[in-house]
Structure formats: structure tokens, C-alpha cells
Amino acid sequence: MKVNIKFTTGEIANIIKGNIIGSDSLVITNLGKIENGKEGEISFLSSTNYEKYMEDCYATCIIVPKGYVNVPKPNQAYIEAENPYLSMVTLLKYVVAASNKNNDYKIHRSVIIAQSSKIPNNVRIGARCVIGEKCVLGNNVILHPNVILYDNVMIGDDTEIHSNVVCYDDTQIGSRCIIHSGAVIGADGFGFVESYDGKYDKIPQIGNVIIGNDVEIGANTTIDCALLNSTIIESGVKIDNLVQIGHNCSIGEDTAIAAQVGIAGSSKIGKRNRLGGQVGIAGHIELGNDIIITAQSGVSKSLQDKGIYHGAPAKERLQAFKIEAYLRKLPEIAIDVEMLKKHLTKTP
């Protein structure tokens, strides 16, 4: 999103509770990267790896670690912070919140809303949205253009849904959620019965999807409805783009799922799990709490112990690394075995 800002360095220091070095009256109108910081921008130094850019950085303000030894250039100010990265995040949140306050509540004239739905006055609904029967929207909900809500969809306060999202019947979404463009919530699960002649007979999927509070769902992610009961995404879950979550899955609180993860039906993921990019999880798998699965790993059996797992099939990381180290030596080992076999055949 595009944001318009205009702060003095002193105002920013107050927002992030930092200690200013230099003038507190310099004006900031944009945020930028330290690699190419320009006049009027604020940037941040969060790692020694980026110190090489400081000499040629002409950002008007830079958030630096406490005790940083260098001094600002003329017409430049530093703001000392315990954690410059988190301080920049604090500033970004402040800027976005301030920008959203300037947006008026309105419902576009092209929106179609069923008479049985309950829509408060303090919402924003963009062009060509369609809201089915008996839907309920909370306060401050934002629906961007072309959002489609089937019947009986419930959305909590302060939730934002971006363009071209589709929520099927009976979907429940909590408060303060963000759902990005192209996501599909509540489509049928992949359920079929194979007949004797090899044809597939569809199993009706009559459950729904329930999403907790403070959940973010990435672009073009799909979450299937349950065969029966509910597919559940608990509060605080963060899901990246292009993730597939099958029917009747349960994702525990504060779990983070990176791009292109596939989770087959009826799997249960515990709390505070971290699934790296392209992880695959077989159906009916259970993962305990505080488990990390590294990128491109495949989970074919349940894992309960806290830890880091790697590989396909996924194993405890250290064990997996040892196995891979030996596999890399296989060509040399094969040569040694052949030489040993020849030696033994020559021995009387």
C-alpha cells in the first residue's frame, strides 16, 4: 500500500522511544532502504553486514543500534534504539494505522448485498463485491473490490480482505485478520471414492472453515472446508502465499507456514510450529508443539517431540545431516568396496 507521511525526526524518536542524535526538526517524508537512502527518507541499520552502506547513505534519518560509534552527516540525524529493526516495524505500524484512519467508510454502489445480511455502517466495501444471504460483518471490516462471500459468512471486527478472495458457505473469520488476493476459503476438500471400474464418485463436503483472530493468509492460498465439522485455523497463525491446507486439518496457534506448503487432509499441526517453504505433510499426520520443519522436507509420520526436523522423510535435523554427509561419500565408498572385493577374490 502507498502511504503518505510527514514527521520530524523528533516525532519519530517519540514514536519509537529512541534517543535522537542530531537535529529533532528534520522532516521525513518517506521510508527507504539503507543501500540507497535519499534525502527526506528514514532508514535503519540492523546488522553489521549493512555498515558498508552507511558512508554513501544520505537518508535524512537512520535508526542505529545503541552505542553506535559513528556520527551523522550534516543535515542528518541518528535515532538510537535497542533493536533498530523492531523500531522500524513500530514506525511502519504507526504509519499504516494513521493512513487507514484517513479512509472513509463507504459501500460502492455496484455492491450486491442480500437483504438478510447484517452490515454495519462503519465498513468499506469495494466495487463489485457480492455478499450472500445471512452474512454478518463486524465493525471496521474492509472488503476490497471483487470479494465474494457465499451464504452465512461471518467476519470479525477490523478484518481486511483483499480483491478476488472467495469465502464459501458458513466460513467464519475472526477479528484483525488479513486475507490477501486470490485466496479461496472453504472450497471442497479432495474427497472421492474410487469405484471398481476406476471412476471416481465425489464425496459431498458439508463442513466449513473456522479462522481465529489475528490470522494472515497469503495470496492464492487455499483452505478446504471439512468433510464434516470444521477445518480450523487457530488465532495468530501466519500463512504465506500458495499454501494448500486440506479438509479437516487443524492448525495450532501462532504457527507460521511458508510458501508452497501442502498439508493433506485431517492433519493436526500443533502450536508455534514453523513449516519452511515447500514442506509436504501427508494426511492424518499429527505434529506436536514448537516443531520446525525445514524447507522441502516431507513428513510421512507423526512427530511429537519439540525440535528441528529435516529431509524426506523428515528426521531429527542432526541425524538427517549425518545421513546426507554419508550419502555424499557414497561414490568413494563404492570404489573402496569394489577394490576390497577384488582384493578378497585374489586372496587364496
mmCIF file of C-alpha atoms in Angstrom:
data_model
loop_
_atom_site.group_PDB
_atom_site.id
_atom_site.type_symbol
_atom_site.label_atom_id
_atom_site.label_comp_id
_atom_site.label_asym_id
_atom_site.label_seq_id
_atom_site.Cartn_x
_atom_site.Cartn_y
_atom_site.Cartn_z
ATOM 1 C CA MET A 1 0.000 0.000 0.000
ATOM 2 C CA LYS A 2 1.106 3.558 -0.629
ATOM 3 C CA VAL A 3 1.402 5.698 2.486
ATOM 4 C CA ASN A 4 1.912 9.419 2.857
ATOM 5 C CA ILE A 5 3.987 10.519 5.815
ATOM 6 C CA LYS A 6 5.356 13.739 7.174
ATOM 7 C CA PHE A 7 7.130 13.586 10.520
ATOM 8 C CA THR A 8 10.005 15.397 12.140
ATOM 9 C CA THR A 9 12.902 13.363 13.472
ATOM 10 C CA GLY A 10 11.832 14.361 16.979
ATOM 11 C CA GLU A 11 8.312 12.984 16.424
ATOM 12 C CA ILE A 12 9.739 9.716 15.132
ATOM 13 C CA ALA A 13 12.043 9.429 18.150
ATOM 14 C CA ASN A 14 8.960 9.734 20.370
ATOM 15 C CA ILE A 15 7.045 7.126 18.376
ATOM 16 C CA ILE A 16 9.789 4.503 18.637
ATOM 17 C CA LYS A 17 11.031 5.683 22.054
ATOM 18 C CA GLY A 18 14.584 6.209 20.793
ATOM 19 C CA ASN A 19 17.375 8.636 21.643
ATOM 20 C CA ILE A 20 17.964 11.240 18.936
ATOM 21 C CA ILE A 21 21.480 12.288 17.884
ATOM 22 C CA GLY A 22 21.357 15.450 15.803
ATOM 23 C CA SER A 23 18.507 17.800 14.958
ATOM 24 C CA ASP A 24 14.970 16.923 16.045
ATOM 25 C CA SER A 25 13.393 19.193 13.408
ATOM 26 C CA LEU A 26 14.459 17.462 10.188
ATOM 27 C CA VAL A 27 11.458 16.480 8.048
ATOM 28 C CA ILE A 28 10.859 12.865 6.953
ATOM 29 C CA THR A 29 8.511 12.185 4.029
ATOM 30 C CA ASN A 30 9.368 8.599 3.078
ATOM 31 C CA LEU A 31 10.837 5.310 4.253
ATOM 32 C CA GLY A 32 13.715 3.675 2.405
ATOM 33 C CA LYS A 33 16.431 1.035 2.378
ATOM 34 C CA ILE A 34 19.870 1.818 3.720
ATOM 35 C CA GLU A 35 21.514 0.699 0.455
ATOM 36 C CA ASN A 36 20.212 3.740 -1.400
ATOM 37 C CA GLY A 37 18.902 6.116 1.261
ATOM 38 C CA LYS A 38 17.917 9.544 -0.040
ATOM 39 C CA GLU A 39 17.209 12.943 1.443
ATOM 40 C CA GLY A 40 13.842 13.031 3.195
ATOM 41 C CA GLU A 41 13.874 9.307 3.963
ATOM 42 C CA ILE A 42 14.295 7.330 7.166
ATOM 43 C CA SER A 43 16.150 4.018 7.134
ATOM 44 C CA PHE A 44 17.652 1.647 9.704
ATOM 45 C CA LEU A 45 20.862 -0.247 10.435
ATOM 46 C CA SER A 46 20.041 -3.629 11.957
ATOM 47 C CA SER A 47 23.171 -5.656 11.180
ATOM 48 C CA THR A 48 26.895 -5.109 10.856
ATOM 49 C CA ASN A 49 26.571 -6.635 7.375
ATOM 50 C CA TYR A 50 24.968 -3.374 6.248
ATOM 51 C CA GLU A 51 27.515 -0.969 7.754
ATOM 52 C CA LYS A 52 29.272 -0.828 4.390
ATOM 53 C CA TYR A 53 26.334 1.205 3.059
ATOM 54 C CA MET A 54 26.464 3.877 5.753
ATOM 55 C CA GLU A 55 29.111 6.030 4.085
ATOM 56 C CA ASP A 56 27.021 6.535 0.938
ATOM 57 C CA CYS A 57 23.645 6.615 2.671
ATOM 58 C CA TYR A 58 22.103 10.090 2.512
ATOM 59 C CA ALA A 59 18.852 9.275 4.269
ATOM 60 C CA THR A 60 17.837 12.208 6.470
ATOM 61 C CA CYS A 61 17.394 9.889 9.459
ATOM 62 C CA ILE A 62 18.815 6.451 10.287
ATOM 63 C CA ILE A 63 17.776 4.249 13.206
ATOM 64 C CA VAL A 64 21.005 2.782 14.627
ATOM 65 C CA PRO A 65 21.884 0.404 17.480
ATOM 66 C CA LYS A 66 22.552 1.917 20.885
ATOM 67 C CA GLY A 67 26.205 2.902 21.263
ATOM 68 C CA TYR A 68 26.834 3.165 17.514
ATOM 69 C CA VAL A 69 30.226 4.865 17.233
ATOM 70 C CA ASN A 70 29.885 6.916 14.032
ATOM 71 C CA VAL A 71 28.290 10.359 13.874
ATOM 72 C CA PRO A 72 25.623 11.570 11.417
ATOM 73 C CA LYS A 73 26.466 13.634 8.361
ATOM 74 C CA PRO A 74 25.441 17.292 8.143
ATOM 75 C CA ASN A 75 21.647 17.595 7.821
ATOM 76 C CA GLN A 76 21.292 14.009 9.013
ATOM 77 C CA ALA A 77 20.163 12.562 12.355
ATOM 78 C CA TYR A 78 20.524 9.191 14.056
ATOM 79 C CA ILE A 79 17.995 7.665 16.436
ATOM 80 C CA GLU A 80 19.477 5.115 18.824
ATOM 81 C CA ALA A 81 17.328 2.060 19.579
ATOM 82 C CA GLU A 82 17.792 -1.282 21.333
ATOM 83 C CA ASN A 83 16.615 -3.094 18.207
ATOM 84 C CA PRO A 84 16.577 -0.929 15.048
ATOM 85 C CA TYR A 85 14.614 -3.492 13.047
ATOM 86 C CA LEU A 86 11.798 -3.727 15.596
ATOM 87 C CA SER A 87 11.815 0.068 15.910
ATOM 88 C CA MET A 88 11.316 0.363 12.144
ATOM 89 C CA VAL A 89 8.444 -2.125 12.392
ATOM 90 C CA THR A 90 6.898 0.012 15.149
ATOM 91 C CA LEU A 91 7.143 3.067 12.888
ATOM 92 C CA LEU A 92 5.619 1.170 9.941
ATOM 93 C CA LYS A 93 2.667 0.060 12.067
ATOM 94 C CA TYR A 94 2.131 3.635 13.220
ATOM 95 C CA VAL A 95 2.252 4.955 9.650
ATOM 96 C CA VAL A 96 -0.173 2.331 8.309
ATOM 97 C CA ALA A 97 -2.610 2.867 11.180
ATOM 98 C CA ALA A 98 -2.517 6.631 10.588
ATOM 99 C CA SER A 99 -3.124 6.143 6.851
ATOM 100 C CA ASN A 100 -6.115 3.862 7.465
ATOM 101 C CA LYS A 101 -7.738 6.486 9.687
ATOM 102 C CA ASN A 102 -7.971 8.754 6.664
ATOM 103 C CA ASN A 103 -10.065 6.253 4.707
ATOM 104 C CA ASP A 104 -13.791 6.996 4.799
ATOM 105 C CA TYR A 105 -16.344 4.280 5.395
ATOM 106 C CA LYS A 106 -18.331 3.614 2.244
ATOM 107 C CA ILE A 107 -20.095 0.904 0.265
ATOM 108 C CA HIS A 108 -19.650 1.137 -3.502
ATOM 109 C CA ARG A 109 -22.854 1.490 -5.484
ATOM 110 C CA SER A 110 -22.116 -1.679 -7.511
ATOM 111 C CA VAL A 111 -22.012 -3.944 -4.435
ATOM 112 C CA ILE A 112 -24.691 -6.662 -4.196
ATOM 113 C CA ILE A 113 -25.800 -7.435 -0.625
ATOM 114 C CA ALA A 114 -28.542 -9.892 0.304
ATOM 115 C CA GLN A 115 -31.252 -8.296 2.448
ATOM 116 C CA SER A 116 -30.815 -10.928 5.170
ATOM 117 C CA SER A 117 -27.151 -9.971 5.772
ATOM 118 C CA LYS A 118 -26.103 -7.652 8.598
ATOM 119 C CA ILE A 119 -23.657 -4.962 7.521
ATOM 120 C CA PRO A 120 -22.743 -2.132 9.942
ATOM 121 C CA ASN A 121 -22.274 1.430 8.727
ATOM 122 C CA ASN A 122 -18.577 1.600 9.607
ATOM 123 C CA VAL A 123 -17.248 -0.705 6.868
ATOM 124 C CA ARG A 124 -15.599 -0.231 3.480
ATOM 125 C CA ILE A 125 -16.804 -2.443 0.638
ATOM 126 C CA GLY A 126 -15.247 -2.018 -2.788
ATOM 127 C CA ALA A 127 -16.730 -2.281 -6.260
ATOM 128 C CA ARG A 128 -18.425 -5.463 -7.487
ATOM 129 C CA CYS A 129 -18.349 -7.296 -4.164
ATOM 130 C CA VAL A 130 -21.125 -9.843 -3.635
ATOM 131 C CA ILE A 131 -22.411 -10.708 -0.153
ATOM 132 C CA GLY A 132 -24.772 -13.660 0.122
ATOM 133 C CA GLU A 133 -27.621 -14.470 2.472
ATOM 134 C CA LYS A 134 -27.309 -14.161 6.270
ATOM 135 C CA CYS A 135 -23.730 -12.905 6.270
ATOM 136 C CA VAL A 136 -22.537 -10.872 9.273
ATOM 137 C CA LEU A 137 -19.722 -8.297 9.103
ATOM 138 C CA GLY A 138 -18.077 -6.749 12.157
ATOM 139 C CA ASN A 139 -17.028 -3.154 12.667
ATOM 140 C CA ASN A 140 -14.296 -1.596 10.522
ATOM 141 C CA VAL A 141 -14.232 -4.515 8.084
ATOM 142 C CA ILE A 142 -12.638 -3.744 4.699
ATOM 143 C CA LEU A 143 -13.599 -5.716 1.593
ATOM 144 C CA HIS A 144 -11.609 -4.702 -1.464
ATOM 145 C CA PRO A 145 -13.144 -4.957 -4.961
ATOM 146 C CA ASN A 146 -14.456 -8.293 -6.235
ATOM 147 C CA VAL A 147 -14.631 -10.111 -2.899
ATOM 148 C CA ILE A 148 -17.292 -12.830 -2.938
ATOM 149 C CA LEU A 149 -18.954 -14.057 0.251
ATOM 150 C CA TYR A 150 -21.277 -17.028 -0.092
ATOM 151 C CA ASP A 151 -24.137 -17.506 2.399
ATOM 152 C CA ASN A 152 -23.732 -17.463 6.200
ATOM 153 C CA VAL A 153 -20.202 -16.000 6.198
ATOM 154 C CA MET A 154 -19.168 -14.282 9.432
ATOM 155 C CA ILE A 155 -16.281 -11.781 9.602
ATOM 156 C CA GLY A 156 -14.983 -10.216 12.831
ATOM 157 C CA ASP A 157 -14.013 -6.626 13.605
ATOM 158 C CA ASP A 158 -11.101 -4.901 11.840
ATOM 159 C CA THR A 159 -10.544 -7.693 9.328
ATOM 160 C CA GLU A 160 -9.319 -6.773 5.837
ATOM 161 C CA ILE A 161 -9.980 -8.960 2.786
ATOM 162 C CA HIS A 162 -8.235 -8.108 -0.468
ATOM 163 C CA SER A 163 -9.533 -8.341 -4.016
ATOM 164 C CA ASN A 164 -10.733 -11.585 -5.597
ATOM 165 C CA VAL A 165 -10.963 -13.557 -2.370
ATOM 166 C CA VAL A 166 -13.804 -16.097 -2.245
ATOM 167 C CA CYS A 167 -15.282 -17.351 1.030
ATOM 168 C CA TYR A 168 -17.625 -20.318 0.644
ATOM 169 C CA ASP A 169 -20.749 -21.023 2.715
ATOM 170 C CA ASP A 170 -20.516 -20.900 6.523
ATOM 171 C CA THR A 171 -16.940 -19.617 6.644
ATOM 172 C CA GLN A 172 -16.105 -17.933 9.963
ATOM 173 C CA ILE A 173 -13.267 -15.408 10.128
ATOM 174 C CA GLY A 174 -12.143 -13.753 13.366
ATOM 175 C CA SER A 175 -11.067 -10.203 14.173
ATOM 176 C CA ARG A 176 -7.996 -8.349 12.887
ATOM 177 C CA CYS A 177 -7.322 -10.868 10.137
ATOM 178 C CA ILE A 178 -5.774 -10.101 6.746
ATOM 179 C CA ILE A 179 -6.580 -12.253 3.712
ATOM 180 C CA HIS A 180 -4.658 -11.461 0.539
ATOM 181 C CA SER A 181 -5.798 -11.503 -3.070
ATOM 182 C CA GLY A 182 -6.881 -14.716 -4.713
ATOM 183 C CA ALA A 183 -7.232 -16.783 -1.549
ATOM 184 C CA VAL A 184 -10.080 -19.301 -1.543
ATOM 185 C CA ILE A 185 -11.546 -20.219 1.827
ATOM 186 C CA GLY A 186 -13.869 -23.196 2.123
ATOM 187 C CA ALA A 187 -13.680 -24.889 -1.287
ATOM 188 C CA ASP A 188 -14.489 -28.608 -1.349
ATOM 189 C CA GLY A 189 -11.883 -30.959 0.032
ATOM 190 C CA PHE A 190 -10.322 -33.526 -2.281
ATOM 191 C CA GLY A 191 -12.695 -36.349 -1.418
ATOM 192 C CA PHE A 192 -13.603 -39.128 -3.834
ATOM 193 C CA VAL A 193 -14.415 -42.830 -3.689
ATOM 194 C CA GLU A 194 -12.838 -44.949 -6.416
ATOM 195 C CA SER A 195 -15.260 -47.455 -7.904
ATOM 196 C CA TYR A 196 -14.481 -50.892 -9.314
ATOM 197 C CA ASP A 197 -14.288 -49.556 -12.871
ATOM 198 C CA GLY A 198 -11.695 -46.923 -11.893
ATOM 199 C CA LYS A 199 -14.102 -43.991 -11.947
ATOM 200 C CA TYR A 200 -14.366 -41.539 -9.047
ATOM 201 C CA ASP A 201 -17.515 -40.786 -7.107
ATOM 202 C CA LYS A 202 -17.490 -37.414 -5.330
ATOM 203 C CA ILE A 203 -17.969 -37.351 -1.542
ATOM 204 C CA PRO A 204 -20.055 -34.318 -0.520
ATOM 205 C CA GLN A 205 -18.079 -31.912 1.660
ATOM 206 C CA ILE A 206 -20.571 -30.355 4.098
ATOM 207 C CA GLY A 207 -18.291 -28.847 6.751
ATOM 208 C CA ASN A 208 -16.828 -25.338 6.928
ATOM 209 C CA VAL A 209 -13.676 -23.354 7.759
ATOM 210 C CA ILE A 210 -13.194 -21.529 11.054
ATOM 211 C CA ILE A 211 -10.395 -18.944 11.267
ATOM 212 C CA GLY A 212 -9.383 -17.363 14.592
ATOM 213 C CA ASN A 213 -8.212 -13.839 15.398
ATOM 214 C CA ASP A 214 -5.049 -12.128 14.105
ATOM 215 C CA VAL A 215 -4.567 -14.605 11.271
ATOM 216 C CA GLU A 216 -2.890 -13.604 7.993
ATOM 217 C CA ILE A 217 -3.425 -15.662 4.838
ATOM 218 C CA GLY A 218 -1.261 -15.117 1.764
ATOM 219 C CA ALA A 219 -2.205 -14.618 -1.873
ATOM 220 C CA ASN A 220 -3.631 -17.611 -3.767
ATOM 221 C CA THR A 221 -3.653 -19.811 -0.690
ATOM 222 C CA THR A 222 -6.475 -22.351 -0.454
ATOM 223 C CA ILE A 223 -8.058 -23.743 2.701
ATOM 224 C CA ASP A 224 -10.553 -26.551 2.080
ATOM 225 C CA CYS A 225 -13.751 -26.979 4.040
ATOM 226 C CA ALA A 226 -14.177 -30.062 6.203
ATOM 227 C CA LEU A 227 -15.926 -33.214 5.073
ATOM 228 C CA LEU A 228 -17.778 -32.971 8.397
ATOM 229 C CA ASN A 229 -17.403 -30.378 11.166
ATOM 230 C CA SER A 230 -14.670 -27.773 10.547
ATOM 231 C CA THR A 231 -11.217 -27.119 9.150
ATOM 232 C CA ILE A 232 -9.701 -24.941 11.888
ATOM 233 C CA ILE A 233 -7.043 -22.227 11.686
ATOM 234 C CA GLU A 234 -6.398 -21.047 15.244
ATOM 235 C CA SER A 235 -5.565 -17.493 16.330
ATOM 236 C CA GLY A 236 -2.215 -15.955 15.446
ATOM 237 C CA VAL A 237 -1.462 -18.298 12.533
ATOM 238 C CA LYS A 238 0.515 -16.752 9.647
ATOM 239 C CA ILE A 239 0.216 -18.408 6.237
ATOM 240 C CA ASP A 240 2.291 -17.413 3.204
ATOM 241 C CA ASN A 241 1.286 -17.390 -0.476
ATOM 242 C CA LEU A 242 0.386 -20.529 -2.452
ATOM 243 C CA VAL A 243 -0.263 -22.803 0.522
ATOM 244 C CA GLN A 244 -2.737 -25.696 0.334
ATOM 245 C CA ILE A 245 -4.483 -26.837 3.520
ATOM 246 C CA GLY A 246 -6.688 -29.882 3.084
ATOM 247 C CA HIS A 247 -10.076 -30.721 4.564
ATOM 248 C CA ASN A 248 -10.493 -31.281 8.312
ATOM 249 C CA CYS A 249 -6.987 -30.009 9.097
ATOM 250 C CA SER A 250 -6.289 -28.155 12.329
ATOM 251 C CA ILE A 251 -3.504 -25.559 12.538
ATOM 252 C CA GLY A 252 -2.459 -24.585 16.092
ATOM 253 C CA GLU A 253 -1.992 -21.082 17.497
ATOM 254 C CA ASP A 254 0.904 -18.920 16.293
ATOM 255 C CA THR A 255 2.086 -21.430 13.706
ATOM 256 C CA ALA A 256 3.877 -19.948 10.661
ATOM 257 C CA ILE A 257 3.658 -21.646 7.248
ATOM 258 C CA ALA A 258 5.918 -20.571 4.357
ATOM 259 C CA ALA A 259 5.098 -20.578 0.646
ATOM 260 C CA GLN A 260 4.079 -23.699 -1.298
ATOM 261 C CA VAL A 261 3.496 -25.882 1.741
ATOM 262 C CA GLY A 262 0.964 -28.665 1.176
ATOM 263 C CA ILE A 263 -0.888 -30.180 4.126
ATOM 264 C CA ALA A 264 -3.055 -33.183 3.323
ATOM 265 C CA GLY A 265 -6.457 -33.764 4.867
ATOM 266 C CA SER A 266 -7.132 -34.458 8.546
ATOM 267 C CA SER A 267 -3.625 -33.468 9.661
ATOM 268 C CA LYS A 268 -3.253 -31.734 13.030
ATOM 269 C CA ILE A 269 -0.471 -29.170 13.405
ATOM 270 C CA GLY A 270 0.407 -28.064 16.955
ATOM 271 C CA LYS A 271 1.063 -24.624 18.380
ATOM 272 C CA ARG A 272 4.033 -22.445 17.393
ATOM 273 C CA ASN A 273 5.162 -24.746 14.588
ATOM 274 C CA ARG A 274 7.304 -23.396 11.736
ATOM 275 C CA LEU A 275 6.942 -25.023 8.320
ATOM 276 C CA GLY A 276 9.544 -23.987 5.726
ATOM 277 C CA GLY A 277 8.865 -23.483 2.028
ATOM 278 C CA GLN A 278 7.596 -26.475 0.020
ATOM 279 C CA VAL A 279 7.174 -28.732 3.033
ATOM 280 C CA GLY A 280 4.778 -31.596 2.349
ATOM 281 C CA ILE A 281 2.740 -33.220 5.108
ATOM 282 C CA ALA A 282 0.892 -36.479 4.492
ATOM 283 C CA GLY A 283 -2.716 -36.986 5.538
ATOM 284 C CA HIS A 284 -3.730 -37.798 9.123
ATOM 285 C CA ILE A 285 -0.336 -36.663 10.470
ATOM 286 C CA GLU A 286 -0.054 -35.086 13.932
ATOM 287 C CA LEU A 287 2.690 -32.620 14.867
ATOM 288 C CA GLY A 288 3.279 -31.557 18.473
ATOM 289 C CA ASN A 289 4.076 -28.036 19.656
ATOM 290 C CA ASP A 290 7.201 -25.981 18.864
ATOM 291 C CA ILE A 291 8.304 -28.096 15.910
ATOM 292 C CA ILE A 292 10.300 -26.678 12.999
ATOM 293 C CA ILE A 293 10.264 -28.453 9.620
ATOM 294 C CA THR A 294 12.961 -27.167 7.264
ATOM 295 C CA ALA A 295 12.272 -26.286 3.621
ATOM 296 C CA GLN A 296 11.400 -29.050 1.130
ATOM 297 C CA SER A 297 11.085 -31.693 3.834
ATOM 298 C CA GLY A 298 8.410 -34.382 3.680
ATOM 299 C CA VAL A 299 6.590 -35.529 6.806
ATOM 300 C CA SER A 300 5.237 -39.061 6.441
ATOM 301 C CA LYS A 301 4.660 -39.937 10.101
ATOM 302 C CA SER A 302 3.576 -38.070 13.205
ATOM 303 C CA LEU A 303 6.159 -36.104 15.213
ATOM 304 C CA GLN A 304 5.516 -35.142 18.829
ATOM 305 C CA ASP A 305 8.868 -34.036 20.269
ATOM 306 C CA LYS A 306 9.861 -30.382 20.122
ATOM 307 C CA GLY A 307 12.795 -29.810 17.763
ATOM 308 C CA ILE A 308 14.020 -29.187 14.222
ATOM 309 C CA TYR A 309 13.356 -31.808 11.534
ATOM 310 C CA HIS A 310 14.796 -32.091 8.043
ATOM 311 C CA GLY A 311 14.652 -34.268 4.948
ATOM 312 C CA ALA A 312 12.233 -36.654 3.274
ATOM 313 C CA PRO A 313 11.123 -38.487 5.251
ATOM 314 C CA ALA A 314 11.723 -35.855 7.920
ATOM 315 C CA LYS A 315 14.138 -36.828 10.670
ATOM 316 C CA GLU A 316 15.754 -35.028 13.577
ATOM 317 C CA ARG A 317 17.995 -32.464 11.908
ATOM 318 C CA LEU A 318 21.383 -33.661 13.191
ATOM 319 C CA GLN A 319 20.613 -37.243 12.240
ATOM 320 C CA ALA A 320 19.416 -36.134 8.797
ATOM 321 C CA PHE A 321 22.606 -34.112 8.224
ATOM 322 C CA LYS A 322 24.782 -37.102 9.189
ATOM 323 C CA ILE A 323 22.915 -39.320 6.719
ATOM 324 C CA GLU A 324 23.343 -36.741 3.958
ATOM 325 C CA ALA A 325 27.050 -36.452 4.742
ATOM 326 C CA TYR A 326 27.468 -40.203 4.270
ATOM 327 C CA LEU A 327 25.378 -40.165 1.094
ATOM 328 C CA ARG A 328 27.744 -37.602 -0.414
ATOM 329 C CA LYS A 329 30.599 -40.043 0.228
ATOM 330 C CA LEU A 330 28.842 -42.969 -1.476
ATOM 331 C CA PRO A 331 30.854 -42.745 -4.746
ATOM 332 C CA GLU A 332 34.144 -43.028 -2.832
ATOM 333 C CA ILE A 333 32.738 -45.769 -0.606
ATOM 334 C CA ALA A 334 31.592 -47.711 -3.692
ATOM 335 C CA ILE A 335 35.116 -47.531 -5.158
ATOM 336 C CA ASP A 336 36.585 -48.753 -1.847
ATOM 337 C CA VAL A 337 34.124 -51.663 -1.751
ATOM 338 C CA GLU A 338 34.989 -52.704 -5.315
ATOM 339 C CA MET A 339 38.709 -52.585 -4.524
ATOM 340 C CA LEU A 340 38.133 -54.629 -1.371
ATOM 341 C CA LYS A 341 36.127 -57.224 -3.333
ATOM 342 C CA LYS A 342 38.923 -57.553 -5.895
ATOM 343 C CA HIS A 343 41.472 -57.911 -3.153
ATOM 344 C CA LEU A 344 39.458 -60.634 -1.426
ATOM 345 C CA THR A 345 38.970 -62.604 -4.682
ATOM 346 C CA LYS A 346 42.731 -62.642 -5.222
ATOM 347 C CA THR A 347 43.499 -63.818 -1.693
ATOM 348 C CA PRO A 348 43.929 -67.619 -1.546
#
